[in-house]
């Protein structure tokens, strides 16, 4: 949508049209509110990710509207994944999942979500539009757009602008904490041998535990391959992630063989993952943070799309409550924190504990591989994953 008027008034402005922002816009569909969705990027756009779409993402889509889940089921640019194989010291275990998950490039998945917003809601969508200054005013938040003398005014601002959220930086005291942040790299490859479309693969290496290299299948015999490590460890050990990535493939016999004729498509790109292992401010007077802006990524699996969408939906529900009550204060907005943490806090706490235990006692991973020889123990371990 082009920008005409100099000041645009909205009930809700969502900054960021990734999974968090789109889920929020979709969940506001029937709220009767005037909603704008702003994104600095031009869509379809890429986003550095492992491209694994967790079950929670699709469950959230379904909870917003079952027709959206049905639309995703018909979306062809995806693989349905049913199991994960773990590899460590030439041993392997395969876990079959109870529910399904998917892989889909973020170029395709995020564009699918934005198309749902375009087709099914009255949201005003402004892409290639960079909101960069967020200022609290008496009646809400004023949002200035870079290189444009337009500004937006929102009664409620949802910061869904990702890991480097400008909203979080300007409206809260959030700073990067390397103990709760992962640095990672990923590249696409074509022609990886013996890739199974329904299986995601994880490779551990003792000296990097609990970090791992992933190989996730994508349509068209493509693979998303990546490696991530706690930023504090990267700094402490002065790790060159790009070098580790290629060395990992070269020095793991199984991978070396399978990548012999593979071709890298595009660059090896890096990006950060803000983990949900610390409590940060996620709401305040007239605003909420959602998705990576709120640091919600699973500390073990690195999954963030499902939590981002769940938080977008819950932020929409809180926005509706605020308008019903005519209350936009920090105290009332905290209902969002309660709802979100009520759903995620215990899970994130457990996952963080496991991550810490594994990194201080790598021997435990040997134990897991041994225990999985027993079907009963394997089932027990799978429940905890
Ligand atoms: C290497 C890597 C691998 C990952 N692998 C997985 C995985 O396999 N599965 C999984 O579930 N999660 C994975 N994640 C995490 C996942 O990518 C994020 O958790 C997820 O993208 C969060 O969604 P979001 O909507 O909060 O943010 P994003 O997807 O980052 O979307 C934010 C949007 O905001 C826009 N934006 C940025 N700044 C502004 C601004 N100032 N104003 C307006 N718009 C702005 C951006 O253009 C973008 O469209 C991975 C992350 C990384 C880095």
Short mmCIF file of C-alpha atoms and ligand atoms in Angstrom, two decimals:
data_model
loop_
_atom_site.label_atom_id
_atom_site.label_comp_id
_atom_site.label_asym_id
_atom_site.label_seq_id
_atom_site.Cartn_x
_atom_site.Cartn_y
_atom_site.Cartn_z
CA UNK A 1 0.00 0.00 0.00
CA UNK A 2 1.46 3.45 -0.91
CA UNK A 3 1.93 6.10 1.78
CA UNK A 4 -0.20 9.23 1.12
CA UNK A 5 -1.37 11.01 4.27
CA UNK A 6 1.30 12.44 6.52
CA UNK A 7 -0.06 11.00 9.74
CA UNK A 8 -1.77 7.68 9.88
CA UNK A 9 -3.90 6.75 12.87
CA UNK A 10 -4.40 3.09 13.76
CA UNK A 11 -5.75 1.14 16.69
CA UNK A 12 -2.95 -1.41 16.31
CA UNK A 13 0.32 -1.11 14.39
CA UNK A 14 2.34 -4.31 14.01
CA UNK A 15 6.03 -3.74 13.20
CA UNK A 16 7.32 -6.84 11.37
CA UNK A 17 5.50 -9.22 9.02
CA UNK A 18 7.31 -12.44 9.95
CA UNK A 19 5.48 -15.34 11.63
CA UNK A 20 4.82 -13.33 14.83
CA UNK A 21 3.47 -10.26 13.04
CA UNK A 22 1.38 -12.21 10.53
CA UNK A 23 -0.12 -14.46 13.25
CA UNK A 24 -1.04 -11.31 15.17
CA UNK A 25 -2.67 -9.69 12.12
CA UNK A 26 -4.59 -12.90 11.36
CA UNK A 27 -5.78 -13.21 14.95
CA UNK A 28 -7.07 -9.60 14.84
CA UNK A 29 -9.17 -10.35 11.75
CA UNK A 30 -12.57 -10.15 13.43
CA UNK A 31 -11.68 -7.69 16.18
CA UNK A 32 -13.16 -4.68 14.40
CA UNK A 33 -9.92 -2.74 14.94
CA UNK A 34 -8.01 -0.64 12.42
CA UNK A 35 -4.73 -2.51 11.95
CA UNK A 36 -1.53 -1.74 10.02
CA UNK A 37 1.28 -4.22 9.37
CA UNK A 38 4.65 -2.64 8.50
CA UNK A 39 7.78 -4.42 7.29
CA UNK A 40 11.09 -3.03 6.13
CA UNK A 41 11.51 -5.84 3.60
CA UNK A 42 10.02 -6.34 0.16
CA UNK A 43 8.17 -9.68 0.03
CA UNK A 44 8.78 -12.45 -0.79
CA UNK A 45 11.93 -12.10 1.33
CA UNK A 46 14.45 -14.57 2.69
CA UNK A 47 15.13 -15.01 6.41
CA UNK A 48 18.15 -16.94 7.71
CA UNK A 49 16.60 -19.97 9.44
CA UNK A 50 16.70 -23.77 9.52
CA UNK A 51 13.33 -23.74 7.73
CA UNK A 52 11.85 -26.37 10.08
CA UNK A 53 8.24 -25.36 10.71
CA UNK A 54 7.35 -26.82 14.12
CA UNK A 55 3.99 -28.43 14.85
CA UNK A 56 3.17 -25.54 17.21
CA UNK A 57 3.23 -23.10 14.27
CA UNK A 58 0.56 -25.06 12.42
CA UNK A 59 -1.46 -25.70 15.59
CA UNK A 60 -1.49 -21.95 16.23
CA UNK A 61 -2.56 -21.27 12.67
CA UNK A 62 -5.37 -23.76 13.15
CA UNK A 63 -6.38 -22.20 16.48
CA UNK A 64 -6.71 -18.83 14.72
CA UNK A 65 -8.79 -20.33 11.91
CA UNK A 66 -8.95 -23.96 10.78
CA UNK A 67 -9.16 -22.79 7.17
CA UNK A 68 -5.62 -21.42 7.43
CA UNK A 69 -4.32 -24.82 8.49
CA UNK A 70 -6.22 -26.37 5.59
CA UNK A 71 -4.63 -23.83 3.23
CA UNK A 72 -1.18 -24.82 4.53
CA UNK A 73 -1.98 -28.52 4.04
CA UNK A 74 -2.59 -27.69 0.36
CA UNK A 75 0.51 -25.56 0.06
CA UNK A 76 2.89 -27.57 -2.09
CA UNK A 77 6.24 -25.91 -1.32
CA UNK A 78 6.93 -27.96 1.79
CA UNK A 79 8.05 -31.39 3.04
CA UNK A 80 6.17 -33.14 5.83
CA UNK A 81 8.72 -34.34 8.39
CA UNK A 82 7.92 -37.29 10.61
CA UNK A 83 11.15 -38.18 12.33
CA UNK A 84 14.56 -36.93 13.42
CA UNK A 85 17.80 -38.90 13.23
CA UNK A 86 20.56 -38.01 15.68
CA UNK A 87 24.19 -38.89 14.86
CA UNK A 88 27.05 -38.98 17.36
CA UNK A 89 30.38 -40.81 17.18
CA UNK A 90 29.26 -42.92 14.21
CA UNK A 91 26.15 -44.03 16.10
CA UNK A 92 22.60 -42.99 15.28
CA UNK A 93 19.13 -42.99 16.81
CA UNK A 94 15.92 -42.18 15.01
CA UNK A 95 12.91 -40.72 16.82
CA UNK A 96 9.54 -40.99 15.08
CA UNK A 97 7.34 -38.04 16.00
CA UNK A 98 3.73 -38.41 17.12
CA UNK A 99 2.57 -35.27 15.29
CA UNK A 100 3.81 -33.89 12.00
CA UNK A 101 6.06 -30.96 11.40
CA UNK A 102 7.23 -29.47 8.11
CA UNK A 103 10.12 -27.89 6.33
CA UNK A 104 9.54 -25.00 3.98
CA UNK A 105 11.91 -22.18 3.00
CA UNK A 106 11.16 -19.00 4.91
CA UNK A 107 10.91 -17.23 1.58
CA UNK A 108 7.87 -19.43 0.85
CA UNK A 109 6.44 -19.86 4.36
CA UNK A 110 6.49 -16.19 5.34
CA UNK A 111 5.06 -15.19 1.98
CA UNK A 112 2.30 -17.79 2.48
CA UNK A 113 1.45 -16.18 5.84
CA UNK A 114 1.49 -12.64 4.44
CA UNK A 115 -0.76 -13.74 1.58
CA UNK A 116 -3.26 -15.07 4.16
CA UNK A 117 -3.21 -11.64 5.84
CA UNK A 118 -3.74 -9.92 2.46
CA UNK A 119 -6.53 -12.27 1.38
CA UNK A 120 -8.44 -12.73 4.63
CA UNK A 121 -8.11 -9.57 6.71
CA UNK A 122 -8.66 -5.83 6.27
CA UNK A 123 -5.14 -5.11 7.53
CA UNK A 124 -3.34 -2.24 5.76
CA UNK A 125 -0.01 -3.76 4.72
CA UNK A 126 3.02 -1.55 4.13
CA UNK A 127 6.13 -3.46 2.99
CA UNK A 128 9.45 -1.82 2.00
CA UNK A 129 8.62 0.55 4.86
CA UNK A 130 11.09 0.91 7.72
CA UNK A 131 9.66 2.20 10.98
CA UNK A 132 12.70 3.32 12.94
CA UNK A 133 11.67 5.68 15.75
CA UNK A 134 9.08 4.64 18.31
CA UNK A 135 8.06 7.35 20.75
CA UNK A 136 5.56 7.14 23.57
CA UNK A 137 2.97 9.91 23.31
CA UNK A 138 0.04 10.71 25.58
CA UNK A 139 -2.45 8.53 23.82
CA UNK A 140 -0.24 5.78 22.37
CA UNK A 141 2.96 5.34 20.35
CA UNK A 142 4.14 7.46 17.47
CA UNK A 143 6.10 5.64 14.76
CA UNK A 144 8.41 7.50 12.36
CA UNK A 145 9.30 5.95 9.00
CA UNK A 146 12.85 6.17 7.70
CA UNK A 147 13.41 8.39 4.65
CA UNK A 148 9.79 9.47 4.71
CA UNK A 149 8.05 12.34 6.50
CA UNK A 150 5.02 10.12 7.18
CA UNK A 151 4.37 8.94 10.69
CA UNK A 152 1.99 6.40 12.13
CA UNK A 153 0.19 6.66 15.42
CA UNK A 154 -0.96 3.54 17.25
CA UNK A 155 -2.99 3.07 20.37
CA UNK A 156 -1.13 -0.25 20.63
CA UNK A 157 2.20 -1.10 18.99
CA UNK A 158 3.17 -4.75 18.59
CA UNK A 159 6.94 -5.13 18.15
CA UNK A 160 7.29 -8.22 15.97
CA UNK A 161 10.43 -6.97 14.30
CA UNK A 162 12.68 -9.93 14.97
CA UNK A 163 15.93 -10.67 16.78
CA UNK A 164 17.36 -7.16 16.39
CA UNK A 165 14.07 -5.52 17.34
CA UNK A 166 14.22 -1.73 17.21
CA UNK A 167 10.97 -1.64 19.21
CA UNK A 168 12.54 -3.67 22.06
CA UNK A 169 15.70 -1.54 22.01
CA UNK A 170 13.79 1.74 22.16
CA UNK A 171 10.89 0.92 24.46
CA UNK A 172 12.61 -1.47 26.90
CA UNK A 173 16.09 -1.78 28.37
CA UNK A 174 16.74 -5.05 26.50
CA UNK A 175 20.36 -5.68 25.49
CA UNK A 176 22.00 -8.72 23.94
CA UNK A 177 23.09 -11.26 26.56
CA UNK A 178 25.56 -13.74 25.06
CA UNK A 179 24.68 -16.39 27.64
CA UNK A 180 21.16 -16.45 26.19
CA UNK A 181 21.89 -15.94 22.52
CA UNK A 182 23.07 -18.29 19.78
CA UNK A 183 25.18 -17.31 16.79
CA UNK A 184 24.56 -19.47 13.75
CA UNK A 185 25.25 -19.95 10.05
CA UNK A 186 23.29 -21.72 7.36
CA UNK A 187 23.51 -22.48 3.64
CA UNK A 188 21.39 -24.25 1.05
CA UNK A 189 22.75 -27.26 -0.81
CA UNK A 190 21.41 -29.23 -3.74
CA UNK A 191 22.27 -32.85 -4.43
CA UNK A 192 23.07 -34.07 -0.89
CA UNK A 193 23.07 -37.87 -1.26
CA UNK A 194 20.46 -40.03 0.51
CA UNK A 195 18.36 -37.14 1.74
CA UNK A 196 14.97 -38.31 2.99
CA UNK A 197 12.18 -35.76 2.69
CA UNK A 198 10.48 -36.91 5.88
CA UNK A 199 13.59 -36.95 8.10
CA UNK A 200 15.47 -34.10 9.74
CA UNK A 201 19.06 -34.89 10.74
CA UNK A 202 21.15 -33.63 13.65
CA UNK A 203 24.92 -34.24 14.00
CA UNK A 204 26.73 -33.83 17.32
CA UNK A 205 30.45 -33.41 17.80
CA UNK A 206 31.89 -33.83 21.31
CA UNK A 207 33.93 -30.63 21.37
CA UNK A 208 30.93 -28.47 20.43
CA UNK A 209 28.18 -30.02 22.62
CA UNK A 210 25.34 -29.16 23.02
CA UNK A 211 25.70 -27.40 19.64
CA UNK A 212 25.02 -29.39 16.51
CA UNK A 213 24.96 -29.30 12.76
CA UNK A 214 21.57 -29.77 11.12
CA UNK A 215 20.64 -31.13 7.71
CA UNK A 216 16.97 -30.45 6.94
CA UNK A 217 15.37 -31.63 3.69
CA UNK A 218 13.50 -29.22 1.44
CA UNK A 219 11.46 -29.74 -1.72
CA UNK A 220 13.41 -30.22 -4.96
CA UNK A 221 16.22 -32.30 -3.42
CA UNK A 222 17.49 -29.23 -1.58
CA UNK A 223 18.81 -29.17 1.98
CA UNK A 224 19.07 -26.45 4.59
CA UNK A 225 22.34 -27.07 6.45
CA UNK A 226 23.45 -25.06 9.45
CA UNK A 227 25.39 -24.86 12.68
CA UNK A 228 24.77 -22.76 15.77
CA UNK A 229 26.55 -22.17 19.07
CA UNK A 230 25.97 -20.16 22.23
CA UNK A 231 27.37 -16.66 21.58
CA UNK A 232 29.18 -16.68 24.95
CA UNK A 233 31.04 -19.84 23.85
CA UNK A 234 31.82 -18.38 20.43
CA UNK A 235 33.40 -15.37 22.15
CA UNK A 236 35.19 -17.39 24.85
CA UNK A 237 36.65 -19.93 22.40
CA UNK A 238 37.09 -17.42 19.57
CA UNK A 239 35.21 -19.75 17.23
CA UNK A 240 35.03 -18.97 13.52
CA UNK A 241 31.54 -20.34 12.81
CA UNK A 242 31.97 -20.39 9.03
CA UNK A 243 35.16 -22.43 9.31
CA UNK A 244 33.61 -24.82 11.86
CA UNK A 245 30.65 -25.33 9.50
CA UNK A 246 32.76 -26.51 6.56
CA UNK A 247 35.22 -28.43 8.79
CA UNK A 248 32.30 -30.24 10.45
CA UNK A 249 31.10 -31.58 7.09
CA UNK A 250 34.62 -32.39 5.93
CA UNK A 251 35.61 -34.18 9.16
CA UNK A 252 32.44 -36.25 9.67
CA UNK A 253 32.87 -39.30 7.40
CA UNK A 254 29.11 -39.84 6.89
CA UNK A 255 28.60 -36.20 5.91
CA UNK A 256 31.74 -35.97 3.81
CA UNK A 257 30.55 -38.87 1.70
CA UNK A 258 27.01 -37.51 1.28
CA UNK A 259 28.20 -33.99 0.40
CA UNK A 260 30.77 -35.23 -2.15
CA UNK A 261 28.63 -34.20 -5.13
CA UNK A 262 26.49 -31.59 -3.36
CA UNK A 263 26.51 -28.00 -4.59
CA UNK A 264 26.11 -25.03 -2.27
CA UNK A 265 23.39 -22.70 -3.52
CA UNK A 266 23.96 -19.10 -2.40
CA UNK A 267 26.12 -17.84 0.45
CA UNK A 268 26.69 -19.22 3.91
CA UNK A 269 24.78 -16.64 5.96
CA UNK A 270 24.86 -15.86 9.66
CA UNK A 271 22.21 -14.63 12.08
CA UNK A 272 21.45 -14.63 15.81
CA UNK A 273 18.86 -16.51 17.88
CA UNK A 274 17.61 -14.77 21.06
CA UNK A 275 16.83 -17.68 23.40
CA UNK A 276 13.84 -17.87 25.68
CA UNK A 277 16.05 -18.80 28.63
CA UNK A 278 15.91 -15.42 30.35
CA UNK A 279 13.07 -13.20 31.42
CA UNK A 280 12.96 -9.89 29.57
CA UNK A 281 10.38 -7.10 29.46
CA UNK A 282 7.80 -7.99 26.83
CA UNK A 283 5.13 -5.35 27.38
CA UNK A 284 4.58 -1.85 28.69
CA UNK A 285 2.29 1.15 28.30
CA UNK A 286 0.69 0.81 24.82
CA UNK A 287 3.03 -1.90 23.54
CA UNK A 288 3.81 -5.61 23.45
CA UNK A 289 6.74 -7.56 22.00
CA UNK A 290 6.20 -10.75 20.08
CA UNK A 291 8.37 -13.52 18.59
CA UNK A 292 12.14 -13.01 18.52
CA UNK A 293 11.66 -9.43 19.70
CA UNK A 294 10.45 -11.01 22.95
CA UNK A 295 13.27 -13.68 22.99
CA UNK A 296 11.23 -16.87 22.84
CA UNK A 297 13.44 -19.36 20.99
CA UNK A 298 13.71 -22.91 22.38
CA UNK A 299 17.21 -23.17 23.99
CA UNK A 300 17.78 -26.70 22.64
CA UNK A 301 16.04 -27.11 19.31
CA UNK A 302 16.41 -23.49 18.16
CA UNK A 303 12.73 -23.55 17.15
CA UNK A 304 11.26 -20.08 17.30
CA UNK A 305 8.55 -20.00 14.63
CA UNK A 306 5.91 -21.81 16.72
CA UNK A 307 6.50 -19.63 19.80
CA UNK A 308 6.58 -16.51 17.61
CA UNK A 309 3.16 -17.36 16.16
CA UNK A 310 1.71 -18.28 19.54
CA UNK A 311 2.92 -14.98 21.00
CA UNK A 312 1.48 -13.07 18.01
CA UNK A 313 -1.91 -14.68 18.62
CA UNK A 314 -1.80 -13.95 22.37
CA UNK A 315 -0.75 -10.34 21.73
CA UNK A 316 -3.80 -9.96 19.46
CA UNK A 317 -6.05 -11.36 22.21
CA UNK A 318 -4.57 -8.93 24.75
CA UNK A 319 -5.04 -6.02 22.31
CA UNK A 320 -8.74 -6.88 22.04
CA UNK A 321 -9.02 -6.94 25.87
CA UNK A 322 -7.32 -3.53 26.08
CA UNK A 323 -9.85 -1.97 23.68
CA UNK A 324 -12.76 -3.62 25.49
CA UNK A 325 -11.55 -2.26 28.83
CA UNK A 326 -10.28 1.05 27.41
CA UNK A 327 -7.10 0.34 29.34
CA UNK A 328 -3.66 0.47 27.67
CA UNK A 329 -1.49 0.76 30.75
CA UNK A 330 1.54 -1.35 31.54
CA UNK A 331 -0.34 -3.01 34.41
CA UNK A 332 -3.21 -4.12 32.21
CA UNK A 333 -0.93 -5.05 29.31
CA UNK A 334 0.82 -7.46 31.70
CA UNK A 335 -2.07 -9.82 31.05
CA UNK A 336 -0.13 -10.67 27.87
CA UNK A 337 2.98 -11.65 29.87
CA UNK A 338 0.84 -13.84 32.12
CA UNK A 339 -0.84 -15.59 29.19
CA UNK A 340 2.40 -16.14 27.27
CA UNK A 341 4.56 -17.20 30.20
CA UNK A 342 1.71 -19.37 31.48
CA UNK A 343 2.03 -21.35 28.25
CA UNK A 344 5.80 -21.28 27.75
CA UNK A 345 7.72 -20.56 30.96
CA UNK A 346 7.93 -24.11 32.33
CA UNK A 347 8.82 -25.61 28.97
CA UNK A 348 11.54 -23.02 28.33
CA UNK A 349 12.93 -23.47 31.86
CA UNK A 350 13.19 -27.26 31.41
CA UNK A 351 14.81 -26.93 28.00
CA UNK A 352 17.34 -24.42 29.37
CA UNK A 353 18.23 -26.79 32.24
CA UNK A 354 18.79 -29.64 29.77
CA UNK A 355 20.94 -27.40 27.57
CA UNK A 356 23.11 -26.46 30.60
CA UNK A 357 23.43 -30.05 31.81
CA UNK A 358 24.43 -31.31 28.37
CA UNK A 359 27.09 -28.64 27.94
CA UNK A 360 28.64 -29.29 31.35
CA UNK A 361 28.42 -33.11 31.08
CA UNK A 362 28.78 -34.14 27.41
CA UNK A 363 29.13 -37.74 28.62
CA UNK A 364 25.35 -37.72 29.13
CA UNK A 365 24.85 -37.80 25.38
CA UNK A 366 26.69 -41.15 25.28
CA UNK A 367 24.22 -42.25 27.97
CA UNK A 368 21.28 -41.18 25.83
CA UNK A 369 22.56 -43.21 22.87
CA UNK A 370 23.12 -46.23 25.10
CA UNK A 371 19.74 -45.91 26.83
CA UNK A 372 17.97 -45.74 23.49
CA UNK A 373 18.86 -49.37 22.88
CA UNK A 374 15.93 -50.02 25.19
CA UNK A 375 12.59 -49.22 23.53
CA UNK A 376 11.01 -48.17 26.83
CA UNK A 377 13.85 -45.80 27.70
CA UNK A 378 13.82 -44.43 24.19
CA UNK A 379 10.12 -43.63 24.51
CA UNK A 380 10.84 -41.93 27.86
CA UNK A 381 13.69 -39.84 26.40
CA UNK A 382 11.58 -38.86 23.39
CA UNK A 383 8.91 -37.47 25.71
CA UNK A 384 11.52 -35.17 27.23
CA UNK A 385 12.77 -33.87 23.87
C1 LIG B 1 20.15 -19.87 11.63
C2 LIG B 1 18.78 -19.96 12.26
C3 LIG B 1 18.09 -21.14 12.20
C4 LIG B 1 16.78 -21.23 12.72
N1 LIG B 1 16.10 -22.37 12.54
C5 LIG B 1 14.81 -22.46 12.95
C6 LIG B 1 14.02 -23.58 12.62
O1 LIG B 1 14.45 -24.47 11.88
N2 LIG B 1 12.75 -23.64 13.10
C7 LIG B 1 12.24 -22.63 13.87
O2 LIG B 1 11.10 -22.75 14.32
N3 LIG B 1 12.97 -21.53 14.16
C8 LIG B 1 14.23 -21.40 13.70
N4 LIG B 1 14.95 -20.26 13.94
C9 LIG B 1 14.31 -19.17 14.70
C10 LIG B 1 13.31 -18.43 13.80
O3 LIG B 1 13.96 -18.00 12.62
C11 LIG B 1 12.73 -17.23 14.54
O4 LIG B 1 12.39 -17.59 15.84
C12 LIG B 1 11.49 -16.70 13.82
O5 LIG B 1 11.83 -16.21 12.56
C13 LIG B 1 10.86 -15.57 14.66
O6 LIG B 1 9.79 -14.99 13.94
P1 LIG B 1 9.51 -13.41 14.13
O7 LIG B 1 8.29 -13.14 13.35
O8 LIG B 1 9.58 -13.06 15.55
O9 LIG B 1 10.77 -12.68 13.48
P2 LIG B 1 11.30 -12.70 11.99
O10 LIG B 1 10.96 -13.93 11.31
O11 LIG B 1 12.73 -12.29 12.08
O12 LIG B 1 10.47 -11.54 11.28
C14 LIG B 1 10.70 -10.19 11.63
C15 LIG B 1 10.23 -9.31 10.49
O13 LIG B 1 10.42 -7.96 10.89
C16 LIG B 1 10.99 -7.22 9.83
N5 LIG B 1 11.68 -6.10 10.46
C17 LIG B 1 12.89 -6.03 11.03
N6 LIG B 1 13.11 -4.82 11.56
C18 LIG B 1 11.99 -4.12 11.33
C19 LIG B 1 11.57 -2.80 11.67
N7 LIG B 1 12.33 -1.95 12.36
N8 LIG B 1 10.34 -2.44 11.30
C20 LIG B 1 9.52 -3.26 10.59
N9 LIG B 1 9.86 -4.51 10.25
C21 LIG B 1 11.09 -4.92 10.64
C22 LIG B 1 11.86 -8.19 9.09
O14 LIG B 1 12.02 -7.79 7.73
C23 LIG B 1 11.03 -9.48 9.21
O15 LIG B 1 10.16 -9.64 8.12
C24 LIG B 1 16.23 -20.12 13.41
C25 LIG B 1 16.94 -18.92 13.49
C26 LIG B 1 18.19 -18.84 12.91
C27 LIG B 1 18.93 -17.52 12.97
#
